[in-house]
C-alpha angles and dihedrals in degrees: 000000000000090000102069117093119167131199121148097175105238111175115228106045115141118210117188139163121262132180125260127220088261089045100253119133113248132175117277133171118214103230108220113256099225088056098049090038087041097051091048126080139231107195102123087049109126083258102044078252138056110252094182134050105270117237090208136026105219113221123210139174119203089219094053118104098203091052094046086060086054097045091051095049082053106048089042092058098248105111119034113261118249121252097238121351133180135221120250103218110162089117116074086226088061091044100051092051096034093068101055097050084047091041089062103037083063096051087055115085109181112076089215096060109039089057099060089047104048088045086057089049094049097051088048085058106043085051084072112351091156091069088056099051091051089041112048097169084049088062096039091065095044097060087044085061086068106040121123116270114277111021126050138199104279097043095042088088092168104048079050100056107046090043083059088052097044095045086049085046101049083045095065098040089059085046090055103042088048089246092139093131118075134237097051148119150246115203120217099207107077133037108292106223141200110227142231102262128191121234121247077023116143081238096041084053090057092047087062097046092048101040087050131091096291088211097063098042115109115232110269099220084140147055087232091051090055093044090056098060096092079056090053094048136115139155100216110211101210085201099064120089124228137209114239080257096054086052089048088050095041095050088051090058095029084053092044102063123282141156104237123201125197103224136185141064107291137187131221099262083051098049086053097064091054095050094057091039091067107026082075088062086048090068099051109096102237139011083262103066086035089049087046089050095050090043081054092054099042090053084050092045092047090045094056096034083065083073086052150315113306126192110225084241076064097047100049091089119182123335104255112267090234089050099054087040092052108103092227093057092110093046090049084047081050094052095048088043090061097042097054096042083053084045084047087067099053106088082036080065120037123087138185134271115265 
């Protein structure tokens, strides 16, 4: 793992000094408000929808026991909702039953609405949230059983996919803002930072699964899942070309299950390319069609590299047709934009072991 750097260049990020806890400066990046606003919900707010600016951002896990007491006092009426909240998903269990209530809260329009469904949802699920953990399909169904007249959960690709984005977003902002407990908070009235991180760190190591191709990743249920993340782990120059053999190599650990990194420093035009690379991935439903597309492009890679090396900036190709004609591909270039300027902090960061 001491071999990934990352810096992609990205102009505009403000590094400043902040204090530590032992009063000693470390290194801390300032996370931009509208992304950190802008990738939390407001869903359970009194409206259906916040009407004024927050002064906290409420973070939950669906895995947490002392967050589903809270969401349940919440959904039963009990304790006041909060005005926006995140999703804690750095196990693959709150992964797997966070997408499907945000799926749905993103197929349902009305405010109104949405919010009385998602709090029954929610009170169905802390009255044995245990089960649904365990039973994902359970769960699944469940959520279908709610979901607004004439579409459902596994056709709705859209509302699948970008709940998909927004739950892997929310995740590295918690990562790099070292929000990794639940429940917590982030308070809104004062500059939200990213802090100083050690390397070989357990948050550093989160740092690395979340700021990774989600798609790729393999599920974290274990410790030993978590330790072997510095193993998985690569930062991919898009710059470098590779024989037909190096692409053979890099598609077994990328399909295996990796955390892959884009490295480099990159300029805009370069950056470019990568957005619309994997904003194409953004608009897939789930991590398997977006694993089976990028199996695909690796075969086809490898196939044309055997002609002769090829960098992966050659092998992108042209976005998809039905990805530049669907009405969320800027959101989906919006998505991949964010992810690679928080992956940009990253080597700004980190620090080494003492």
């Amino acid at each position: 793992m001491s071999g990934l750097k990352t810096g992609l260049g990205v102009s505009g990020l403000a590094l400043i000094l902040a204090a530590s806890p032992h009063g000693k400066a470390q290194n801390a990046m300032v996370l931009p408000t509208d992304a950190t606003l802008g990738y939390s919900l407001d869903w359970f707010a009194a409206s259906g929808e916040a009407t004024t600016l927050p002064t906290e951002i409420v973070v939950y896990s669906l895995s947490c026991g002392k967050c589903i007491e809270e969401l349940s006092a919440i959904a039963r009426g009990y304790a006041p909702a909060p005005d926006r909240f995140m999703l804690a998903s750095f196990k693959k269990k709150d992964r797997d039953v966070s997408i499907p209530l945000l799926s749905l809260g993103l197929s349902n329009v009305d405010p109104k609405t949405r919010r009385s469904t998602l709090l029954d949802l929610i009170r169905i699920y802390t009255g044995d949230s245990d089960h649904y953990l365990e039973n994902l399909e359970d769960w699944v169904t469940t959520v279908e059983s709610h979901w607004p007249i004439g579409s459902g959960y596994k056709e709705d690709v859209l509302s699948r996919a970008f709940a998909t984005n927004v739950l892997d977003m929310q995740a590295r902002i918690l990562a790099l803002m070292d929000k990794m407990g639940t429940p917590d908070k982030i308070p809104l009235d004062q500059p939200t930072l990213a802090l100083e991180v050690t390397r070989g760190s357990d948050r550093y190591n989160a740092m690395v699964a979340t700021l990774s191709l989600s798609w790729l990743r393999p599920g974290l249920e274990t410790k030993e899942d978590a330790e072997s993340i510095g193993k998985r782990a690569r930062s991919i120059d898009p710059l470098k070309s590779l024989s037909a053999l190096q692409w053979k190599e890099l598609k077994e650990w990328a399909m295996s299950g990796a955390y892959w990194i884009w490295g480099g420093r990159l300029g805009t035009d370069i950056l470019g390319e990568i957005i619309d690379w994997q904003a194409q991935y953004h608009l897939l439903p789930d991590d398997a069609t977006r694993l089976e597309k990028q199996r695909k492009w690796f075969d086809y890679t490898i196939l044309r590299a055997a002609k002769g090396p090829l960098s992966p900036l050659e092998a992108f190709g042209l976005a998809d047709i039905e990805a530049l004609a669907s009405p969320a591909w800027s959101a989906a270039q919006a998505d991949a934009r964010q992810q690679l300027v928080f992956a940009s902090y990253l080597g700004n960061l980190t620090t080494s072991k003492k």
